[in-house]
PDB file of C-alpha atoms in Angstrom:
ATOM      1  CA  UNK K   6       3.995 -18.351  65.335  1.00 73.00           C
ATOM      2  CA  UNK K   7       5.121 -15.771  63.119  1.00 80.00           C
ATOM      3  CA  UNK K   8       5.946 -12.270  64.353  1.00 81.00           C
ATOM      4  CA  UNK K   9       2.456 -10.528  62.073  1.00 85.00           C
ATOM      5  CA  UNK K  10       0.116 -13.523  63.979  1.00 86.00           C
ATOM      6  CA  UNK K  11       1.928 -12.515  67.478  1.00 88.00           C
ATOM      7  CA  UNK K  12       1.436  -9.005  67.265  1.00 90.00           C
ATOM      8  CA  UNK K  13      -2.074  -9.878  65.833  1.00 91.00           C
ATOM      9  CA  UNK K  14      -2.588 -11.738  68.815  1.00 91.00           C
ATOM     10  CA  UNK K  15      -1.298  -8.573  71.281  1.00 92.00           C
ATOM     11  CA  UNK K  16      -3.382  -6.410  69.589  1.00 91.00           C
ATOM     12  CA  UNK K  17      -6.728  -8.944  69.948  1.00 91.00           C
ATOM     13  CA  UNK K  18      -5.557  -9.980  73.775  1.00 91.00           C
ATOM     14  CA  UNK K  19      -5.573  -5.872  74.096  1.00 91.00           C
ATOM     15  CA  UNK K  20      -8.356  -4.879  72.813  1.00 89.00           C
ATOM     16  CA  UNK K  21     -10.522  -7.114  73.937  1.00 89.00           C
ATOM     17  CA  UNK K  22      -9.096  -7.177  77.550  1.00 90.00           C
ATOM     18  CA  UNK K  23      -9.263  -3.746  78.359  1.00 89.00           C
ATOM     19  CA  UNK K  24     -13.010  -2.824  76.661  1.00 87.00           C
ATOM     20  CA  UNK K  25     -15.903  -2.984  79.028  1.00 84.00           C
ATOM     21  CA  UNK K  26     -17.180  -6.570  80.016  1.00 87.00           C
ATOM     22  CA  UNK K  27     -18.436  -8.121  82.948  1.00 89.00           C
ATOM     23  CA  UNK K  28     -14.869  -8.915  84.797  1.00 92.00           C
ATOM     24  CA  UNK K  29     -14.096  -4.894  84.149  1.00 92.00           C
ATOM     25  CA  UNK K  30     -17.444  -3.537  85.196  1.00 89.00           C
ATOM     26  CA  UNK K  31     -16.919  -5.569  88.466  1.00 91.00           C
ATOM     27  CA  UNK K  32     -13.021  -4.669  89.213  1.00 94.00           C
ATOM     28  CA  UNK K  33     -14.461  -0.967  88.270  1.00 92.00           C
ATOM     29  CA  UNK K  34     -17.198  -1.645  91.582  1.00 90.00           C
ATOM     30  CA  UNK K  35     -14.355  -3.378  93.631  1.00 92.00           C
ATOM     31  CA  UNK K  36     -12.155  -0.700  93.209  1.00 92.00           C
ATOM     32  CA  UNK K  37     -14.854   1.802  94.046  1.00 89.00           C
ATOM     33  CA  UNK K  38     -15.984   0.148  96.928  1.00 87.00           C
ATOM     34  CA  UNK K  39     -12.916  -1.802  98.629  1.00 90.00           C
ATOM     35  CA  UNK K  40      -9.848  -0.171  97.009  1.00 91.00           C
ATOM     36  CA  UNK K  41      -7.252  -1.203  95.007  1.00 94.00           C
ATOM     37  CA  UNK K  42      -4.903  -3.444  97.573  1.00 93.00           C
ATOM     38  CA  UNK K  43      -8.047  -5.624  98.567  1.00 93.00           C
ATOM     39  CA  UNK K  44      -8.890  -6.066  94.893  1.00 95.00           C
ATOM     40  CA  UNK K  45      -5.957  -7.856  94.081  1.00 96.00           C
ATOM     41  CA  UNK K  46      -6.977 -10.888  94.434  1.00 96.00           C
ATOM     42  CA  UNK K  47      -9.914 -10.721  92.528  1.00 96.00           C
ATOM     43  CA  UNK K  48      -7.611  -9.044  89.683  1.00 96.00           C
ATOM     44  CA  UNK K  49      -4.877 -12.287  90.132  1.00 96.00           C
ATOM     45  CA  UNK K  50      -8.080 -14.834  89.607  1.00 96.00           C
ATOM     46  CA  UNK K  51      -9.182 -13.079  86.752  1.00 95.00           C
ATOM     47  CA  UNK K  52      -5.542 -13.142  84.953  1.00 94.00           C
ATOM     48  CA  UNK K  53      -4.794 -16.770  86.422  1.00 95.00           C
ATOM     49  CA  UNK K  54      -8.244 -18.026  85.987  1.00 95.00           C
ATOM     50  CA  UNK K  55      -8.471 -16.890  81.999  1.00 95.00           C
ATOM     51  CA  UNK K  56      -5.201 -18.333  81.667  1.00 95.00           C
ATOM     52  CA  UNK K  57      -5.922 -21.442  82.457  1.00 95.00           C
ATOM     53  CA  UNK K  58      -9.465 -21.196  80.483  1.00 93.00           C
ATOM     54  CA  UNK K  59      -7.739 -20.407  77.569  1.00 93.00           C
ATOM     55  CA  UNK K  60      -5.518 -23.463  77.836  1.00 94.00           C
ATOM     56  CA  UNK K  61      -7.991 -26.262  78.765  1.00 92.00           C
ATOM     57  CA  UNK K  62     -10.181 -24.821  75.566  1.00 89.00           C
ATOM     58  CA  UNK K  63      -7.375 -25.051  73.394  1.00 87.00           C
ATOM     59  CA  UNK K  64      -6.360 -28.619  74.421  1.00 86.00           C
ATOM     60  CA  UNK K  65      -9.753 -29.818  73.519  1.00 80.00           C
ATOM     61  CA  UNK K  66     -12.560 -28.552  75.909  1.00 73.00           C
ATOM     62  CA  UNK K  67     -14.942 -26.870  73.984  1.00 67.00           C
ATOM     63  CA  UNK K  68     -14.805 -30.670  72.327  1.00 72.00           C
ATOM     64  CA  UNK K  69     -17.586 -31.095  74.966  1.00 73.00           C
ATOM     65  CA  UNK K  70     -19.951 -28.805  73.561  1.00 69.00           C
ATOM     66  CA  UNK K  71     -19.984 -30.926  70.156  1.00 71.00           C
ATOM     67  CA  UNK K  72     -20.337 -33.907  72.101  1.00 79.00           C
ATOM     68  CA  UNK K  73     -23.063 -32.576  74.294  1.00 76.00           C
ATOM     69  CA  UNK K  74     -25.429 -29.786  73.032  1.00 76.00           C
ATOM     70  CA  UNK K  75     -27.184 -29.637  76.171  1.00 80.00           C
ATOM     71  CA  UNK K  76     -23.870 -28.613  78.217  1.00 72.00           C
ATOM     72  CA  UNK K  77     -24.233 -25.261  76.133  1.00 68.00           C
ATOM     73  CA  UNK K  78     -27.661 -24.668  77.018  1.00 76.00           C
ATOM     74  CA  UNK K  79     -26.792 -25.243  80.558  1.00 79.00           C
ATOM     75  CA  UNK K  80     -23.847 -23.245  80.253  1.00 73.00           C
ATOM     76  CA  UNK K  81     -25.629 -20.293  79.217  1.00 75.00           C
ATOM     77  CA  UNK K  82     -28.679 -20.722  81.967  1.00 80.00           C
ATOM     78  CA  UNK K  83     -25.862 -20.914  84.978  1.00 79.00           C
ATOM     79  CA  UNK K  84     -23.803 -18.010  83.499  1.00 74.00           C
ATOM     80  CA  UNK K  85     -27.485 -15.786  83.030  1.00 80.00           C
ATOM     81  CA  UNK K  86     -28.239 -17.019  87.167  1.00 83.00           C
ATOM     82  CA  UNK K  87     -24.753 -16.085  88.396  1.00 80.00           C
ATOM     83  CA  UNK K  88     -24.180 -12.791  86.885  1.00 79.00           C
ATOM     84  CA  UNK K  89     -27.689 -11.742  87.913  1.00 85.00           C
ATOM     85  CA  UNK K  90     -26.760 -12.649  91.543  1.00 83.00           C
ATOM     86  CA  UNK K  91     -23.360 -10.531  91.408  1.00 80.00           C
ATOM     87  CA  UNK K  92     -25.287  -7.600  89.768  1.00 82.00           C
ATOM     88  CA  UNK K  93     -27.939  -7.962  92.893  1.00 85.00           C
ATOM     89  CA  UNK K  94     -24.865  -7.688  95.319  1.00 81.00           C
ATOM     90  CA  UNK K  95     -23.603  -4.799  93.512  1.00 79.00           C
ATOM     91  CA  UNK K  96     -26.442  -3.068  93.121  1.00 80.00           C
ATOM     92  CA  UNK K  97     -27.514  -3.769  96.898  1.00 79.00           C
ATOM     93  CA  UNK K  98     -23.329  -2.930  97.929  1.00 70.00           C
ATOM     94  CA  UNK K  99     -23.980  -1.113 101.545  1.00 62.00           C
ATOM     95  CA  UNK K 100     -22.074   1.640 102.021  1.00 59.00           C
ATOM     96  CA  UNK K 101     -19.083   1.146 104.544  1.00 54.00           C
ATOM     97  CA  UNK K 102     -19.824   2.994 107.769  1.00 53.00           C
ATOM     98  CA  UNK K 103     -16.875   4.965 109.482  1.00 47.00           C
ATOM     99  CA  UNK K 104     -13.798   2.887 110.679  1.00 43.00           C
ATOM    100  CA  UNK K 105     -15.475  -0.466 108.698  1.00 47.00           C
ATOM    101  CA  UNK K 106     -14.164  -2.743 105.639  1.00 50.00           C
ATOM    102  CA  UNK K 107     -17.660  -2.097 104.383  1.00 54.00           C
ATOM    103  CA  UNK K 108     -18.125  -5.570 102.951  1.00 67.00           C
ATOM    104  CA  UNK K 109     -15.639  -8.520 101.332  1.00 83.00           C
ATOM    105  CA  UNK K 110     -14.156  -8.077  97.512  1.00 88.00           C
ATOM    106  CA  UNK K 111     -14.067 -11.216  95.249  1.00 91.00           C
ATOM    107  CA  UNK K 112     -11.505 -13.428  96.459  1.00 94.00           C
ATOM    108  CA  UNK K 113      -9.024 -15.251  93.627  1.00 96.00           C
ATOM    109  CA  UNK K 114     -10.990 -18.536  93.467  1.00 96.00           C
ATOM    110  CA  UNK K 115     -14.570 -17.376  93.060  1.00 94.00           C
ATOM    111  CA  UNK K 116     -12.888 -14.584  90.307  1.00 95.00           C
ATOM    112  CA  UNK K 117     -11.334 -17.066  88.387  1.00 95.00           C
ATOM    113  CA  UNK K 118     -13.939 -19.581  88.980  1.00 93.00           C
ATOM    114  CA  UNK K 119     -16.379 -16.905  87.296  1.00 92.00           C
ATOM    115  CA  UNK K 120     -14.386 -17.106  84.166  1.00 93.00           C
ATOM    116  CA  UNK K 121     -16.394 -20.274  83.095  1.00 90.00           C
ATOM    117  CA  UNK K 122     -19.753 -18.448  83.375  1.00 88.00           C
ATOM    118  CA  UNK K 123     -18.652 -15.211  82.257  1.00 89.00           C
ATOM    119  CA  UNK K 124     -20.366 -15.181  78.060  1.00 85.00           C
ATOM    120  CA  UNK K 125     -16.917 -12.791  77.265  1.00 87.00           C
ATOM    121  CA  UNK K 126     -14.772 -14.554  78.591  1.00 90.00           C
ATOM    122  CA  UNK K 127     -15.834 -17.654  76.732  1.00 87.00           C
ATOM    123  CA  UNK K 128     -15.926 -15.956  73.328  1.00 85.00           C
ATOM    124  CA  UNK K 129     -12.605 -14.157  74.065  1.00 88.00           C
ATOM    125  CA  UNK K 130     -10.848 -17.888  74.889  1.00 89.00           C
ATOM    126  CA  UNK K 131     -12.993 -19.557  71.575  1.00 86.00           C
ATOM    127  CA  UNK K 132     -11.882 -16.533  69.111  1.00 86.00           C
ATOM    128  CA  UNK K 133      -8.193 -16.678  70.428  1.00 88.00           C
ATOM    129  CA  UNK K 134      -7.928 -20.603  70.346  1.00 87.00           C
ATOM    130  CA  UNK K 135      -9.547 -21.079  67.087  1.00 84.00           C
ATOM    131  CA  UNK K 136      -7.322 -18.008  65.390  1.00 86.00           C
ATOM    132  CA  UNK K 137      -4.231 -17.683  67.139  1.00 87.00           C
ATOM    133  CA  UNK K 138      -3.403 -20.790  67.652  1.00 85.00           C
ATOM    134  CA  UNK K 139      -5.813 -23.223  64.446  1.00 79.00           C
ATOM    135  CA  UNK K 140      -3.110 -26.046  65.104  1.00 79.00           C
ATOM    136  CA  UNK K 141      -4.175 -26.830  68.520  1.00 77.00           C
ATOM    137  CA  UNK K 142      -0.928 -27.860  70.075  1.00 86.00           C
ATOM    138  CA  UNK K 143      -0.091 -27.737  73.534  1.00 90.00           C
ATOM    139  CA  UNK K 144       2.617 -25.489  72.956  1.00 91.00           C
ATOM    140  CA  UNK K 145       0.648 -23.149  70.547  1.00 89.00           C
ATOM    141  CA  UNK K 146      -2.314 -22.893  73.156  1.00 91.00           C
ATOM    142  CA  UNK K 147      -0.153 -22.469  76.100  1.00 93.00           C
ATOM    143  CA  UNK K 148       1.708 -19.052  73.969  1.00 93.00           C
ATOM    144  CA  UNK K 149      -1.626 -17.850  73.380  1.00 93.00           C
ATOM    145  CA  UNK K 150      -2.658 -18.287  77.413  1.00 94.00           C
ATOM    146  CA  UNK K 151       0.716 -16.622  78.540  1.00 95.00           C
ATOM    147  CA  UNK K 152       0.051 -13.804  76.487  1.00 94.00           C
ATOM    148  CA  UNK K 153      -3.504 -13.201  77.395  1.00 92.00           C
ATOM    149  CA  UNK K 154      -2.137 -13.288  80.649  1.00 91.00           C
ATOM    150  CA  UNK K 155       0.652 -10.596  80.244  1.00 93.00           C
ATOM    151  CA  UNK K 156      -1.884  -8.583  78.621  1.00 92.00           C
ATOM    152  CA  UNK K 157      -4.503  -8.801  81.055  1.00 90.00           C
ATOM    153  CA  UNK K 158      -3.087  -8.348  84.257  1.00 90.00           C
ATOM    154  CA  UNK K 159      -2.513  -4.244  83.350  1.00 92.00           C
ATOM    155  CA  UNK K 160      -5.351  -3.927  81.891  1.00 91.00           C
ATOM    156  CA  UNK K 161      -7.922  -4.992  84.941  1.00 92.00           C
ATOM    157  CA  UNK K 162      -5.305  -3.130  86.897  1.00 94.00           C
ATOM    158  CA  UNK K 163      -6.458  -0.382  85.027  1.00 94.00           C
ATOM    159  CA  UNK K 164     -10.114  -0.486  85.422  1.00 94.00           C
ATOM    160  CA  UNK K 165      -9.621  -1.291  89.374  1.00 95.00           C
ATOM    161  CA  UNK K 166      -7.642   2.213  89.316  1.00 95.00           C
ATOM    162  CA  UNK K 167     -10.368   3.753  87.338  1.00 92.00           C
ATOM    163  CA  UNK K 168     -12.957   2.494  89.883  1.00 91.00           C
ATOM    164  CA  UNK K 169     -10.395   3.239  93.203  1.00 92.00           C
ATOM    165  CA  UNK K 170     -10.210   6.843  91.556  1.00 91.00           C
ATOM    166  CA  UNK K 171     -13.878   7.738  91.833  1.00 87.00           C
ATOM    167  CA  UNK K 172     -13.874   6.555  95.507  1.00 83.00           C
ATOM    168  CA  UNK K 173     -13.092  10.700  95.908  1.00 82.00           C
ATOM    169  CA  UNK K 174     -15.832  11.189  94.418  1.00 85.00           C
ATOM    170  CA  UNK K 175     -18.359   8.886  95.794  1.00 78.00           C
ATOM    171  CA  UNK K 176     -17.757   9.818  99.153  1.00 78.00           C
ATOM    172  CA  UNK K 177     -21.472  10.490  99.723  1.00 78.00           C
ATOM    173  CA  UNK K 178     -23.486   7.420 100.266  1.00 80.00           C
ATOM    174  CA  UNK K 179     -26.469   8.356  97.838  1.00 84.00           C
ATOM    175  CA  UNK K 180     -23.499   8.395  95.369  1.00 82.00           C
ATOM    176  CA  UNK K 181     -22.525   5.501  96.148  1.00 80.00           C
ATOM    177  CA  UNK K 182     -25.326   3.272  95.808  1.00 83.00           C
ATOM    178  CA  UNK K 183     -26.219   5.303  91.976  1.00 86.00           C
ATOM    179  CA  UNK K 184     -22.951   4.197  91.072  1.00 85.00           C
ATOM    180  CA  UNK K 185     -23.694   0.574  92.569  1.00 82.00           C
ATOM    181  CA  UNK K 186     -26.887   0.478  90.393  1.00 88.00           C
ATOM    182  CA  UNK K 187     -25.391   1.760  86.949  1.00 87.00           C
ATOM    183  CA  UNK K 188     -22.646  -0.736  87.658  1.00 82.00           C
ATOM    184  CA  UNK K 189     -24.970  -3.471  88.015  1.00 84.00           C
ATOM    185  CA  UNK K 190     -27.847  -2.398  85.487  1.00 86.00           C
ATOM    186  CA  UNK K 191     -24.460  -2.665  82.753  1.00 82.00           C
ATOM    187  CA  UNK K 192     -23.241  -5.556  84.061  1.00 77.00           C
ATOM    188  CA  UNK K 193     -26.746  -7.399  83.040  1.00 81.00           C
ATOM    189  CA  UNK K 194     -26.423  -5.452  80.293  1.00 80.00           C
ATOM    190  CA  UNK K 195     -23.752  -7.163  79.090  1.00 71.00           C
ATOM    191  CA  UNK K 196     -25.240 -10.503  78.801  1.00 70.00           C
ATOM    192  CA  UNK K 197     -27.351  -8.929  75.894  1.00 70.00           C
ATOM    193  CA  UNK K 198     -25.410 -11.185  73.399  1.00 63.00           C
ATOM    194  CA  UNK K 199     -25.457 -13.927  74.956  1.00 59.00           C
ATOM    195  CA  UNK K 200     -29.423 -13.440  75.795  1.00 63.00           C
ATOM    196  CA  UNK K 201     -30.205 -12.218  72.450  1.00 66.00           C
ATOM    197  CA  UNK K 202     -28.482 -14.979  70.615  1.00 60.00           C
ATOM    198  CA  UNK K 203     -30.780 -17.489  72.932  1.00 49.00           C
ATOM    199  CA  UNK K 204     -33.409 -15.971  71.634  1.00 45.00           C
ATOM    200  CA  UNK K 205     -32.748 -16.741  67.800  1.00 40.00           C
TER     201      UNK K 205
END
């Protein structure tokens, strides 16, 4: 890889992991609601998890979507059902009482798990495999996952601070539960694309 494609690549991995989408939306919630330290995990599976997304696209995944229209279709129906659950447990997120955990974070397998229903993560790992890395090799795909993963892993460290930041703020129950329900009205917001490109 030449050294314009890898910073290309830096730049892409960047951008694209640190602008709002439905893994940042939900570390911003986790953070808010269960801190930073018990969000770790759910920040790990979302680095790991991508990771390894990336890689088993590259090596010839996404192969199965040619093969088998349907799996698309279903694809996109499981990814529309799951994200509407996680937005329902946001939104409905109850307030920890005094001296109480106040509920359970995402744990590292169901966050990286969520990476194959999640509609930005799979256009993230498509755009990166198909540009960064057009040859398909395993060592090719495998730079482009490391580096998606070295970029990540600040950047949904970032959001979870962003999120464990306004905990001062959302002190007040009624708070709270507004910020619960904006966080959970844009994270079904963000399956616009994917809904509106159903649609065509």
């Amino acid at each position: 890889m030449t050294y314009e494609l890898l910073t290309a690549l830096i730049v892409f991995a960047f951008v694209s992991s640190a602008t709002p989408g439905p893994n940042n939306l939900m570390l911003m919630a986790s953070g808010a609601n269960f801190g930073f330290r018990r969000s770790v995990p759910h920040m790990l599976g979302i680095s790991v998890g991508f990771m390894l997304m990336v890689f088993l696209v590259g090596i010839g995944l996404v192969q199965l979507f040619d093969l088998y229209p349907v799996s698309h279709t279903i694809l996109k129906l499981v990814s529309v059902a799951y994200m509407s659950w996680l937005a329902w447990k946001i939104a409905n997120a109850a307030p920890p009482k005094q001296g109480e955990a106040g509920g359970t974070p995402m744990t590292f397998l169901q966050a990286a798990a969520f990476q194959w229903v999640n509609p930005k993560a799979w256009a993230m790992a498509l755009t990166a495999v198909t540009v960064y890395a057009p040859t398909q090799s395993v060592a090719a795909v495998a730079l482009v996952a490391a580096i998606f993963g070295a970029v990540n892993a600040p950047s949904v460290s970032a959001w979870t601070v962003m999120g464990q930041q306004l905990r001062r703020i959302l002190t007040n129950p009624m708070r709270l539960r507004v910020f619960n329900w904006v966080m959970a009205a844009l994270l079904m917001a963000s399956l616009y694309p994917l809904l509106s490109q159903t649609a065509v």
